[in-house]
Short mmCIF file of C-alpha atoms in Angstrom, two decimals:
data_model
loop_
_atom_site.label_atom_id
_atom_site.label_comp_id
_atom_site.label_asym_id
_atom_site.label_seq_id
_atom_site.Cartn_x
_atom_site.Cartn_y
_atom_site.Cartn_z
CA MET A 1 13.61 18.47 4.44
CA THR A 2 12.91 17.32 7.18
CA ALA A 3 12.67 13.38 8.58
CA HIS A 4 9.26 13.81 11.18
CA PHE A 5 6.04 14.28 11.01
CA GLY A 6 4.35 17.81 11.21
CA PHE A 7 1.16 18.88 11.70
CA TRP A 8 -0.69 19.12 8.82
CA ASP A 9 1.10 15.64 8.03
CA TYR A 10 -1.03 14.48 11.59
CA PHE A 11 -3.82 16.27 10.15
CA ILE A 12 -3.98 14.39 6.71
CA PHE A 13 -3.76 11.25 7.52
CA ILE A 14 -6.09 11.13 11.57
CA THR A 15 -8.11 12.86 8.08
CA TYR A 16 -7.89 9.77 5.85
CA ALA A 17 -8.32 6.82 9.02
CA LEU A 18 -11.22 8.81 10.39
CA LEU A 19 -12.69 9.16 6.90
CA ILE A 20 -12.00 5.27 6.71
CA LEU A 21 -13.26 4.42 9.29
CA GLY A 22 -16.89 6.09 8.76
CA VAL A 23 -17.22 5.33 5.76
CA GLY A 24 -16.80 1.41 6.98
CA LEU A 25 -19.32 1.86 9.65
CA TRP A 26 -21.86 3.62 7.86
CA VAL A 27 -21.76 1.00 4.97
CA SER A 28 -22.06 -1.78 8.05
CA ARG A 29 -24.83 -0.28 9.20
CA ASP A 30 -27.80 -2.92 8.56
CA LYS A 31 -30.90 -1.37 7.11
CA LYS A 32 -34.04 -0.71 8.70
CA GLY A 33 -35.82 -3.93 9.12
CA HIS A 34 -33.50 -6.11 8.08
CA GLN A 35 -30.71 -8.14 9.51
CA LYS A 36 -27.27 -9.09 7.64
CA ASN A 37 -28.08 -11.89 5.72
CA ALA A 38 -24.91 -14.43 4.28
CA GLU A 39 -25.08 -12.72 1.50
CA ASP A 40 -24.84 -9.43 2.54
CA TYR A 41 -22.07 -10.32 5.19
CA PHE A 42 -19.87 -12.22 2.74
CA LEU A 43 -20.82 -11.35 -1.50
CA ALA A 44 -21.70 -7.53 -0.32
CA SER A 45 -25.45 -9.11 -1.47
CA LYS A 46 -24.18 -9.18 -5.20
CA SER A 47 -24.48 -5.14 -5.39
CA LEU A 48 -20.79 -4.24 -6.73
CA PRO A 49 -20.38 -1.73 -10.08
CA TRP A 50 -17.82 -2.13 -12.52
CA TRP A 51 -15.87 0.37 -10.63
CA ALA A 52 -16.51 -0.39 -7.20
CA ILE A 53 -14.55 -4.23 -8.30
CA GLY A 54 -11.96 -2.50 -9.83
CA ALA A 55 -10.82 0.06 -7.07
CA SER A 56 -11.45 -2.76 -4.93
CA LEU A 57 -9.37 -5.67 -6.59
CA ILE A 58 -6.54 -3.36 -7.27
CA ALA A 59 -6.52 -2.58 -3.23
CA ALA A 60 -7.08 -6.15 -2.47
CA ASN A 61 -3.91 -6.77 -3.67
CA ILE A 62 -1.47 -3.60 -3.76
CA SER A 63 -0.44 -3.48 -0.32
CA ALA A 64 2.79 -3.45 2.05
CA GLU A 65 4.47 -5.82 -0.29
CA GLN A 66 4.35 -3.95 -3.37
CA PHE A 67 5.29 -0.90 -2.05
CA ILE A 68 7.39 -1.34 0.38
CA GLY A 69 8.55 -5.34 -0.92
CA MET A 70 8.38 -4.46 -4.70
CA SER A 71 9.89 -0.84 -4.31
CA GLY A 72 12.80 -3.14 -2.48
CA SER A 73 12.90 -5.47 -5.15
CA GLY A 74 13.38 -2.81 -7.77
CA PHE A 75 15.76 -0.61 -5.48
CA ALA A 76 17.76 -4.85 -5.58
CA SER A 77 16.90 -5.56 -9.26
CA GLY A 78 15.59 -2.57 -11.10
CA LEU A 79 12.28 -2.96 -13.44
CA ALA A 80 12.37 -6.13 -14.54
CA ILE A 81 10.40 -7.08 -11.37
CA ALA A 82 7.08 -4.77 -12.91
CA SER A 83 6.49 -7.93 -15.13
CA TYR A 84 4.44 -9.29 -12.29
CA GLU A 85 1.89 -5.65 -12.62
CA TRP A 86 1.93 -5.53 -16.34
CA MET A 87 1.59 -9.56 -16.88
CA ALA A 88 -0.76 -9.23 -14.48
CA ALA A 89 -2.73 -6.90 -16.61
CA LEU A 90 -2.89 -9.62 -19.15
CA THR A 91 -4.15 -12.23 -16.85
CA LEU A 92 -6.59 -10.05 -15.58
CA LEU A 93 -8.28 -10.19 -19.13
CA ILE A 94 -8.16 -13.89 -19.89
CA VAL A 95 -10.00 -14.24 -15.79
CA GLY A 96 -12.39 -11.79 -16.82
CA LYS A 97 -13.21 -12.96 -19.93
CA PHE A 98 -13.27 -17.39 -19.64
CA PHE A 99 -12.89 -18.03 -16.16
CA LEU A 100 -15.90 -15.02 -14.49
CA PRO A 101 -18.60 -16.39 -16.42
CA ILE A 102 -18.36 -20.14 -14.79
CA PHE A 103 -17.36 -19.06 -11.83
CA ILE A 104 -20.51 -16.48 -11.52
CA GLU A 105 -22.97 -18.98 -13.70
CA LYS A 106 -22.05 -20.79 -10.26
CA GLY A 107 -23.31 -18.30 -7.89
CA LEU A 108 -20.25 -19.24 -6.04
CA TYR A 109 -19.10 -17.77 -2.59
CA THR A 110 -16.09 -18.96 -2.33
CA ILE A 111 -13.33 -21.55 -4.21
CA PRO A 112 -13.39 -23.80 -2.32
CA GLU A 113 -16.73 -24.44 -3.45
CA PHE A 114 -16.23 -24.68 -6.75
CA VAL A 115 -13.93 -27.12 -6.00
CA GLU A 116 -16.91 -29.64 -4.10
CA LYS A 117 -19.71 -28.85 -7.67
CA ARG A 118 -16.17 -30.27 -9.78
CA TYR A 119 -14.66 -32.63 -8.00
CA SER A 120 -15.53 -33.37 -4.16
CA THR A 121 -16.29 -32.55 -0.79
CA ASN A 122 -12.82 -33.65 0.18
CA LEU A 123 -10.94 -31.98 -1.80
CA LYS A 124 -12.67 -29.29 -0.92
CA THR A 125 -11.42 -29.85 2.42
CA ILE A 126 -8.48 -30.05 2.00
CA LEU A 127 -8.35 -26.90 -0.75
CA ALA A 128 -10.02 -25.17 2.05
CA VAL A 129 -7.56 -25.45 5.04
CA PHE A 130 -4.29 -24.66 2.49
CA TRP A 131 -6.69 -21.66 1.90
CA ILE A 132 -7.26 -20.39 5.40
CA ALA A 133 -2.97 -21.83 6.77
CA LEU A 134 -1.48 -19.44 3.66
CA TYR A 135 -3.23 -16.06 4.83
CA VAL A 136 -3.08 -16.60 8.08
CA PHE A 137 0.65 -17.60 8.09
CA VAL A 138 2.36 -16.14 5.05
CA ASN A 139 0.03 -13.45 3.39
CA LEU A 140 -1.94 -11.02 6.53
CA THR A 141 1.68 -11.95 8.98
CA THR A 142 3.20 -10.51 6.31
CA VAL A 143 1.66 -7.33 5.26
CA LEU A 144 1.37 -6.37 8.93
CA TYR A 145 4.98 -6.88 8.76
CA LEU A 146 5.90 -4.53 6.70
CA GLY A 147 3.29 -2.69 7.36
CA ALA A 148 4.80 -2.13 11.36
CA LEU A 149 7.89 -1.51 9.80
CA ALA A 150 7.30 1.52 7.91
CA LEU A 151 5.60 3.08 11.18
CA GLU A 152 8.44 1.93 12.72
CA THR A 153 11.14 3.67 10.00
CA ILE A 154 9.06 7.07 9.73
CA MET A 155 7.55 7.45 12.75
CA GLY A 156 9.75 5.61 15.37
CA VAL A 157 6.62 3.63 15.86
CA PRO A 158 8.14 -0.16 17.88
CA MET A 159 7.06 -2.48 16.00
CA VAL A 160 4.74 -3.95 18.03
CA TYR A 161 1.77 -1.40 18.66
CA GLY A 162 2.60 -1.19 14.55
CA VAL A 163 0.95 -4.47 14.28
CA LEU A 164 -1.14 -4.37 17.04
CA GLY A 165 -2.53 -0.45 15.65
CA LEU A 166 -3.10 -1.62 11.94
CA ALA A 167 -4.22 -4.91 12.97
CA LEU A 168 -6.98 -2.83 15.38
CA PHE A 169 -8.39 -0.36 12.37
CA ALA A 170 -8.53 -2.92 9.11
CA ALA A 171 -10.70 -4.71 12.14
CA ALA A 172 -12.63 -1.75 13.16
CA TYR A 173 -14.91 -1.48 10.14
CA SER A 174 -14.52 -5.55 8.17
CA LEU A 175 -15.51 -7.65 11.15
CA TYR A 176 -18.51 -5.64 11.19
CA GLY A 177 -19.61 -4.91 8.22
CA GLY A 178 -18.47 -7.40 5.58
CA LEU A 179 -17.29 -7.65 1.88
CA SER A 180 -19.36 -4.64 1.39
CA ALA A 181 -17.68 -2.54 3.80
CA VAL A 182 -14.56 -3.23 2.51
CA ALA A 183 -15.24 -2.90 -1.11
CA TRP A 184 -16.65 0.65 -0.71
CA THR A 185 -14.09 1.29 1.58
CA ASP A 186 -11.42 0.37 -1.33
CA VAL A 187 -12.85 2.34 -3.42
CA ILE A 188 -11.72 5.81 -1.00
CA GLN A 189 -8.46 3.90 0.29
CA VAL A 190 -7.30 3.27 -3.79
CA VAL A 191 -7.67 7.63 -4.39
CA PHE A 192 -5.07 7.59 -1.56
CA LEU A 193 -3.06 4.91 -3.10
CA ILE A 194 -2.71 5.88 -6.71
CA LEU A 195 -2.28 9.96 -5.36
CA GLY A 196 -0.11 9.43 -2.31
CA GLY A 197 2.02 7.19 -4.36
CA LEU A 198 2.18 9.44 -7.58
CA VAL A 199 3.15 12.00 -4.69
CA THR A 200 6.04 9.88 -3.80
CA THR A 201 7.49 9.38 -6.89
CA TYR A 202 6.91 12.93 -8.49
CA LEU A 203 8.88 14.10 -5.48
CA ALA A 204 11.43 11.08 -5.30
CA LEU A 205 12.67 12.05 -9.28
CA ASP A 206 12.17 15.53 -8.25
CA THR A 207 15.41 15.48 -5.75
CA VAL A 208 17.35 13.95 -7.88
CA SER A 209 17.00 15.87 -10.85
CA GLY A 210 17.62 18.21 -9.10
CA GLY A 211 14.26 20.77 -8.53
CA GLN A 212 13.81 20.40 -12.92
CA GLY A 213 10.11 17.70 -12.16
CA PHE A 214 9.17 14.39 -12.91
CA LEU A 215 10.55 13.70 -15.98
CA ALA A 216 14.36 15.39 -15.96
CA GLY A 217 14.96 12.74 -12.82
CA LEU A 218 13.51 9.92 -14.31
CA THR A 219 15.14 10.39 -17.16
CA ARG A 220 19.14 11.20 -14.66
CA VAL A 221 17.74 8.07 -12.83
CA TYR A 222 17.63 6.35 -16.57
CA GLU A 223 20.81 7.72 -17.56
CA GLU A 224 22.35 6.50 -14.08
CA VAL A 225 21.78 3.32 -13.62
CA PRO A 226 20.19 1.51 -17.25
CA ASP A 227 21.01 -1.67 -16.67
CA ARG A 228 18.25 -1.35 -13.84
CA PHE A 229 15.78 -0.66 -16.91
CA ALA A 230 16.09 -4.07 -18.80
CA MET A 231 12.90 -6.57 -18.30
CA ILE A 232 14.76 -9.75 -19.34
CA LEU A 233 17.17 -10.02 -16.88
CA ASP A 234 20.03 -12.31 -18.39
CA LYS A 235 21.79 -15.00 -16.16
CA SER A 236 25.11 -13.20 -15.24
CA ASN A 237 22.80 -10.51 -13.03
CA PRO A 238 22.38 -11.24 -9.41
CA GLU A 239 18.72 -11.26 -9.90
CA PHE A 240 18.88 -13.76 -12.17
CA LYS A 241 17.26 -16.46 -9.84
CA ASN A 242 13.33 -15.08 -9.09
CA LEU A 243 13.32 -13.49 -12.67
CA PRO A 244 14.67 -15.91 -15.39
CA GLY A 245 14.79 -14.08 -18.24
CA ILE A 246 12.56 -14.93 -21.42
CA ALA A 247 10.79 -17.64 -18.85
CA VAL A 248 8.82 -14.39 -16.97
CA LEU A 249 6.36 -14.05 -19.74
CA VAL A 250 6.28 -17.42 -20.84
CA GLY A 251 6.98 -19.87 -18.03
CA GLY A 252 6.60 -19.21 -14.19
CA MET A 253 5.20 -15.91 -14.47
CA TRP A 254 1.77 -17.46 -15.51
CA VAL A 255 1.27 -19.50 -12.83
CA ALA A 256 2.10 -16.88 -10.13
CA ASN A 257 -0.44 -15.32 -12.10
CA LEU A 258 -3.61 -17.29 -13.25
CA TYR A 259 -3.21 -18.60 -9.26
CA TYR A 260 -3.32 -15.01 -8.05
CA TRP A 261 -6.02 -13.45 -9.98
CA GLY A 262 -8.37 -16.69 -11.47
CA PHE A 263 -8.57 -18.62 -7.80
CA ASN A 264 -7.65 -16.56 -4.56
CA GLN A 265 -10.43 -15.60 -2.53
CA TYR A 266 -9.50 -12.88 -1.40
CA ILE A 267 -9.16 -11.04 -4.88
CA ILE A 268 -12.05 -12.96 -7.00
CA GLN A 269 -14.32 -12.74 -4.14
CA ARG A 270 -15.73 -9.49 -5.59
CA THR A 271 -16.51 -10.00 -8.56
CA LEU A 272 -18.34 -12.71 -7.34
CA ALA A 273 -20.60 -9.63 -5.89
CA ALA A 274 -20.90 -7.87 -8.53
CA LYS A 275 -24.14 -7.12 -9.92
CA SER A 276 -23.96 -9.01 -13.07
CA LEU A 277 -20.87 -10.67 -14.76
CA LYS A 278 -20.72 -8.03 -17.60
CA GLU A 279 -20.33 -5.45 -14.56
CA ALA A 280 -17.29 -8.27 -13.37
CA GLN A 281 -16.03 -8.01 -16.76
CA LYS A 282 -15.48 -3.88 -16.30
CA GLY A 283 -14.12 -3.82 -13.24
CA ILE A 284 -11.56 -6.09 -14.20
CA LEU A 285 -11.23 -3.70 -17.72
CA LEU A 286 -9.80 -0.95 -15.03
CA ALA A 287 -8.28 -3.31 -12.89
CA ALA A 288 -6.01 -4.03 -16.15
CA PHE A 289 -5.51 -1.01 -17.07
CA LEU A 290 -4.32 0.45 -12.71
CA LYS A 291 -2.11 -2.08 -13.70
CA LEU A 292 -0.35 -0.29 -16.29
CA ILE A 293 0.10 2.24 -13.76
CA ILE A 294 1.24 0.66 -10.52
CA PRO A 295 4.87 0.47 -11.24
CA LEU A 296 5.04 3.97 -11.17
CA ILE A 297 4.37 4.28 -7.63
CA VAL A 298 5.59 0.74 -6.36
CA VAL A 299 9.13 -0.10 -8.08
CA ILE A 300 10.06 3.49 -9.54
CA PRO A 301 10.57 5.02 -5.89
CA GLY A 302 12.89 1.87 -5.22
CA ILE A 303 15.16 2.26 -8.50
CA THR A 304 15.11 6.00 -7.43
CA ALA A 305 16.35 5.84 -3.87
CA TYR A 306 19.12 3.38 -5.20
CA VAL A 307 20.56 6.32 -7.28
CA MET A 308 20.23 9.05 -4.45
CA ILE A 309 21.78 7.21 -2.37
CA ASN A 310 25.46 7.02 -4.36
CA ASP A 311 24.95 10.02 -5.28
CA PRO A 312 27.09 12.25 -2.55
CA GLU A 313 25.85 15.33 -3.64
CA ILE A 314 21.91 14.40 -2.73
CA MET A 315 22.75 12.70 0.32
CA ALA A 316 24.46 15.72 1.11
CA SER A 317 21.09 17.49 0.79
CA LEU A 318 19.38 15.36 3.48
CA GLY A 319 22.03 15.83 6.12
CA ASP A 320 21.70 13.05 8.70
CA ALA A 321 18.62 11.97 8.05
CA GLY A 322 19.48 10.83 5.25
CA LEU A 323 21.85 8.63 7.12
CA LYS A 324 18.83 6.73 9.21
CA ASN A 325 17.32 3.25 8.05
CA LEU A 326 20.17 3.78 5.24
CA PRO A 327 18.51 1.02 2.89
CA THR A 328 21.17 -1.59 1.77
CA LEU A 329 21.49 -4.91 -0.97
CA ASP A 330 20.76 -6.76 2.49
CA GLN A 331 17.76 -4.40 3.40
CA ALA A 332 16.29 -3.45 0.59
CA ASP A 333 12.69 -3.13 2.01
CA LYS A 334 13.34 -0.50 4.11
CA ALA A 335 13.96 1.83 0.52
CA TYR A 336 10.05 3.38 0.55
CA PRO A 337 10.35 4.08 4.09
CA TRP A 338 13.07 5.70 3.24
CA LEU A 339 12.08 8.07 0.40
CA LEU A 340 9.41 8.77 2.91
CA GLN A 341 11.20 10.46 5.31
CA PHE A 342 11.70 13.07 3.09
CA LEU A 343 8.73 14.65 1.60
CA PRO A 344 7.26 17.61 2.47
CA THR A 345 5.73 18.61 5.36
CA GLY A 346 1.68 17.94 4.48
CA LEU A 347 2.59 15.61 1.78
CA LYS A 348 3.99 13.16 3.44
CA GLY A 349 1.01 12.83 5.73
CA VAL A 350 -0.63 11.88 1.82
CA ALA A 351 1.81 9.48 1.21
CA PHE A 352 2.15 7.84 4.51
CA ALA A 353 -2.12 7.70 4.02
CA ALA A 354 -1.48 6.04 0.55
CA LEU A 355 0.78 2.86 2.24
CA ALA A 356 -1.67 2.77 5.01
CA ALA A 357 -4.84 2.54 2.16
CA ALA A 358 -2.93 0.17 0.68
CA ILE A 359 -1.84 -2.17 3.65
CA VAL A 360 -5.07 -1.48 5.87
CA SER A 361 -7.46 -2.55 2.51
CA SER A 362 -5.70 -5.52 1.81
CA LEU A 363 -5.81 -6.57 5.36
CA ALA A 364 -9.78 -6.24 6.01
CA SER A 365 -9.80 -7.93 1.97
CA MET A 366 -7.59 -11.25 3.32
CA LEU A 367 -9.65 -11.20 6.96
CA ASN A 368 -12.92 -10.85 5.09
CA SER A 369 -11.94 -14.21 2.84
CA THR A 370 -10.55 -15.35 5.55
CA SER A 371 -13.56 -15.68 7.94
CA THR A 372 -15.47 -16.92 4.35
CA ILE A 373 -13.68 -19.88 3.64
CA PHE A 374 -13.87 -21.16 7.44
CA THR A 375 -17.58 -20.17 7.36
CA MET A 376 -18.93 -21.41 4.76
CA ASP A 377 -16.79 -24.78 3.73
CA ILE A 378 -15.95 -25.97 7.17
CA TYR A 379 -18.18 -24.64 9.53
CA LYS A 380 -21.31 -24.70 7.43
CA GLN A 381 -20.05 -28.22 6.45
CA TYR A 382 -18.97 -30.16 9.32
CA ILE A 383 -19.50 -27.67 12.35
CA ASN A 384 -22.71 -26.09 12.25
CA LYS A 385 -24.06 -27.87 8.94
CA ASN A 386 -27.62 -26.20 9.65
CA ALA A 387 -26.06 -22.30 10.60
CA ASN A 388 -28.50 -19.51 10.52
CA ASP A 389 -27.69 -16.57 8.97
CA LYS A 390 -27.56 -14.89 11.86
CA SER A 391 -25.22 -17.72 12.89
CA THR A 392 -22.87 -17.58 9.96
CA VAL A 393 -22.01 -14.09 10.48
CA GLY A 394 -21.81 -14.23 13.64
CA MET A 395 -19.09 -16.67 12.98
CA GLY A 396 -17.62 -15.16 10.26
CA ARG A 397 -17.17 -12.08 12.36
CA ILE A 398 -15.09 -14.68 15.28
CA SER A 399 -12.72 -16.79 12.28
CA ALA A 400 -12.29 -13.17 11.69
CA GLY A 401 -10.86 -11.69 14.68
CA VAL A 402 -9.22 -14.95 15.45
CA ALA A 403 -6.84 -14.90 12.19
CA LEU A 404 -6.35 -11.65 13.29
CA LEU A 405 -4.63 -12.52 16.46
CA ILE A 406 -2.60 -15.20 14.76
CA ALA A 407 -0.86 -13.17 12.47
CA ALA A 408 -0.59 -10.31 14.19
CA LEU A 409 1.37 -12.63 17.28
CA LEU A 410 3.54 -13.86 14.18
CA ALA A 411 4.24 -10.65 12.51
CA PRO A 412 7.21 -8.78 14.54
CA GLN A 413 9.18 -12.36 14.21
CA LEU A 414 9.82 -12.04 10.62
CA GLY A 415 12.15 -9.33 11.21
CA ASN A 416 15.17 -10.91 9.48
CA LEU A 417 12.98 -10.92 6.37
CA ASP A 418 14.75 -9.21 2.78
CA GLN A 419 13.13 -8.20 -0.70
CA ALA A 420 9.26 -9.59 1.36
CA PHE A 421 8.25 -9.43 -2.13
CA GLN A 422 10.56 -12.15 -3.55
CA PHE A 423 9.85 -14.37 -0.19
CA ILE A 424 6.48 -14.57 -0.74
CA GLN A 425 5.97 -15.34 -4.14
CA GLU A 426 8.54 -17.90 -3.97
CA TYR A 427 7.05 -19.99 -0.82
CA THR A 428 3.31 -19.84 -2.15
CA GLY A 429 5.08 -21.11 -5.55
CA ILE A 430 6.04 -24.53 -3.57
CA VAL A 431 1.52 -24.99 -3.21
CA SER A 432 0.09 -23.07 -6.13
CA PRO A 433 1.88 -25.25 -9.33
CA GLY A 434 -0.63 -28.15 -7.94
CA ILE A 435 -3.49 -25.86 -7.62
CA LEU A 436 -3.76 -24.14 -10.50
CA ALA A 437 -3.55 -27.30 -12.88
CA VAL A 438 -6.37 -28.83 -10.54
CA PHE A 439 -8.27 -25.80 -11.62
CA MET A 440 -7.22 -25.49 -15.10
CA LEU A 441 -8.13 -29.04 -15.96
CA GLY A 442 -11.18 -29.03 -14.39
CA LEU A 443 -12.54 -25.99 -15.91
CA PHE A 444 -11.16 -27.25 -19.42
CA TRP A 445 -11.16 -30.66 -20.31
CA LYS A 446 -14.32 -32.33 -18.39
CA LYS A 447 -12.37 -35.63 -18.37
CA THR A 448 -10.42 -35.15 -15.36
CA THR A 449 -11.63 -36.87 -12.47
CA ASN A 450 -12.19 -35.99 -8.51
CA LYS A 451 -8.84 -38.84 -7.78
CA ALA A 452 -6.80 -37.71 -10.55
CA ALA A 453 -6.62 -34.80 -9.50
CA ILE A 454 -5.94 -35.30 -5.74
CA ILE A 455 -2.64 -37.57 -6.98
CA GLY A 456 -2.06 -33.94 -8.43
CA ALA A 457 -2.20 -31.76 -5.07
CA LEU A 458 -0.56 -34.42 -3.81
CA SER A 459 2.57 -35.04 -6.10
CA SER A 460 2.73 -31.42 -7.33
CA ILE A 461 4.84 -30.81 -3.80
CA PRO A 462 7.58 -33.02 -4.00
CA ILE A 463 7.74 -32.45 -7.24
CA ALA A 464 8.52 -28.70 -6.25
CA MET A 465 10.79 -29.53 -3.47
CA TYR A 466 12.99 -32.28 -5.66
CA PHE A 467 13.92 -28.35 -7.57
CA LYS A 468 13.79 -26.52 -4.56
CA VAL A 469 15.71 -28.74 -2.57
CA GLY A 470 19.32 -28.20 -4.54
CA PRO A 471 21.78 -28.58 -4.62
CA ASN A 472 22.09 -24.69 -4.62
CA GLY A 473 18.98 -25.54 -2.40
CA TRP A 474 18.56 -26.86 1.43
CA SER A 475 20.69 -30.01 -0.02
CA THR A 476 24.09 -30.25 -2.10
CA SER A 477 23.01 -33.61 -3.51
CA SER A 478 23.45 -34.01 -7.09
CA LEU A 479 20.11 -36.26 -7.43
CA PHE A 480 18.45 -33.05 -7.39
CA VAL A 481 18.25 -29.81 -9.90
CA ASP A 482 18.85 -26.11 -9.06
CA VAL A 483 17.08 -24.15 -11.12
CA PRO A 484 15.30 -20.29 -10.53
CA PHE A 485 12.28 -20.81 -8.20
CA MET A 486 10.08 -18.79 -11.31
CA ASP A 487 11.16 -21.83 -13.47
CA GLN A 488 9.91 -24.88 -10.94
CA MET A 489 6.73 -23.14 -10.60
CA GLY A 490 6.48 -23.43 -15.14
CA TYR A 491 7.82 -27.31 -14.53
CA THR A 492 5.89 -28.51 -11.82
CA PHE A 493 3.01 -27.28 -13.17
CA VAL A 494 3.23 -29.60 -15.78
CA LEU A 495 4.58 -32.29 -14.35
CA THR A 496 1.00 -32.25 -12.54
CA MET A 497 -0.56 -31.71 -15.60
CA VAL A 498 0.49 -34.52 -17.00
CA VAL A 499 0.29 -36.60 -13.77
CA ILE A 500 -3.82 -35.73 -13.18
CA ILE A 501 -4.14 -36.33 -17.22
CA ILE A 502 -2.68 -39.78 -17.23
CA ALA A 503 -4.48 -40.98 -13.60
CA SER A 504 -7.46 -39.33 -15.51
CA LEU A 505 -7.53 -41.19 -18.39
CA ILE A 506 -6.19 -44.88 -16.50
CA GLN A 507 -9.45 -44.17 -14.08
CA HIS A 508 -11.79 -43.73 -16.71
CA GLN A 509 -10.70 -44.77 -20.14
CA GLY A 510 -10.87 -41.27 -21.44
CA LYS A 511 -15.01 -41.11 -20.59
CA ASN A 512 -15.72 -37.80 -19.27
CA ASP A 513 -16.34 -37.44 -15.96
CA GLU A 514 -19.88 -37.00 -14.86
CA LYS A 515 -19.19 -33.66 -13.38
CA GLY A 516 -17.63 -32.39 -16.04
CA ILE A 517 -18.20 -28.81 -16.89
CA ASP A 518 -20.52 -28.49 -19.96
CA ILE A 519 -18.93 -25.09 -21.87
CA LYS A 520 -22.24 -23.71 -23.80
CA LYS A 521 -22.22 -22.39 -27.03
CA GLY A 522 -21.43 -18.03 -26.81
CA LEU A 523 -20.64 -18.45 -23.30
CA PHE A 524 -17.37 -16.60 -23.29
CA LYS A 525 -18.99 -13.76 -25.21
CA THR A 526 -17.79 -10.81 -24.60
CA SER A 527 -19.11 -7.03 -24.65
CA PRO A 528 -17.36 -4.90 -27.18
CA VAL A 529 -16.68 -2.17 -24.44
CA PHE A 530 -14.16 -5.27 -23.23
CA ASN A 531 -12.57 -5.88 -26.12
CA ILE A 532 -11.99 -3.26 -27.10
CA GLY A 533 -10.53 -2.38 -24.09
CA ALA A 534 -8.72 -5.21 -24.24
CA PHE A 535 -6.81 -4.60 -27.06
CA ILE A 536 -5.66 -1.34 -25.87
CA VAL A 537 -4.20 -3.07 -22.86
CA MET A 538 -1.99 -5.67 -24.85
CA ILE A 539 -0.91 -2.81 -26.90
CA VAL A 540 0.42 -0.91 -24.04
CA LEU A 541 2.50 -3.20 -22.74
CA VAL A 542 3.24 -4.94 -26.18
CA LEU A 543 4.85 -1.48 -25.89
CA LEU A 544 6.41 -0.77 -23.16
CA TYR A 545 8.30 -4.93 -23.28
CA SER A 546 9.42 -3.31 -26.23
CA VAL A 547 11.48 0.05 -25.03
CA PHE A 548 12.24 -2.03 -21.56
CA TRP A 549 13.40 -5.19 -23.19
CA ASN A 550 16.59 -5.05 -21.70
#
């Protein structure tokens, strides 16, 4: 095996890059006699079919934080981290059945727009600013850093040049073409992503089995480290603080998933661009099925890498190259890039194209959604209320470019980050419970008031910090409690809902709010295809958790 890129690796990767750029620019072109308007740029002319929506959802979701960060968590803690993926499959079904009908009926461009229609412009602006900051300073920055880390580990590209290259690649088509370019290139990206990921998993397991194939390798990995296949961790496990046992299934994991899949602009935006509600729901169903297999390509490689570095015979067969960029429990995020070094020439290019597809598609999605929120909820609201389509699209491109520039400048500073996936979840988890509480009560409890929602959103931060700061966190004071961050999210969500409910009842003495949503009869009715598919997904999930419970 060789750790270097060969001719065919470069050929495959360059072909992939040209294909993505070509398709992106072709889709982005202005049709004869038609100039892009806001709906074209931000919602792909509301023309996306179900299969493009499903593929784009996965491509936007699976990024370096999964391939690298989740593999790193698999290396450190095992299969338990896959709950983020498998529970997401169930969450997607809930979003498709209960959230999407309301969003699409209201003709939304952005999630903050829903906040304005249900609550107020002030609350919309507060949340719009929050989301822009989150996308720029956490999501975009982390994805750029992890992508550049992969380039540095595999090809020796310096971090700064890796960040610059990935940023320019994503910008090349997404800034010009908008959501349409992002979504249609995502269809190609997801093919590379899944096939390339499966190639990496197969060859890693084949190496572990001594050439006996996938199943033999998986069997050996399970026999070597059975403790790393437990989905529900007990308190004795060092990773319990990140994945606190049964609370993963009944606690804070729901907060993380419902917030992410239901109210995250760069995810939900492609469903808002669907031809119809039924098309959006079928796209959601496709994404749920794909979620079931994602752990195979983003978690199993990390566990396999752990087995490999602890097997003297395998390490001897890898030679000196095996000792380069070696992952450790303190630097677990090196596991996936380390594995890619040892793929055969040609297949290394395929696998690296898959990783690049995951990174670039997520960057493009985040950029488009950041610009959508800034343009529709800040620029048109406060800066240029009478902006025409040309000005709106132009500002969308400018704001995306500025966001990318800021993230590119910050990304190299994350050099000491370990288990980036957990880092993103933990720090997003400080604010997501409060926002989820605001949305859930706004959707399904007509008595929720705007004043109560603002009080709840603001109070959720100190509530979350109470559970986070001590005694083993930032404070040694006995006044504070110390709980895993996932439990912190669950407690914060429940307490914030209590605050909002009490404040609403005090303000309106139990009367319905004038902006409360009327749930019409039949609004949540779904097609037989969705119902049957949802049932199959749930059966598979029950089987998976039954097999890997502990």
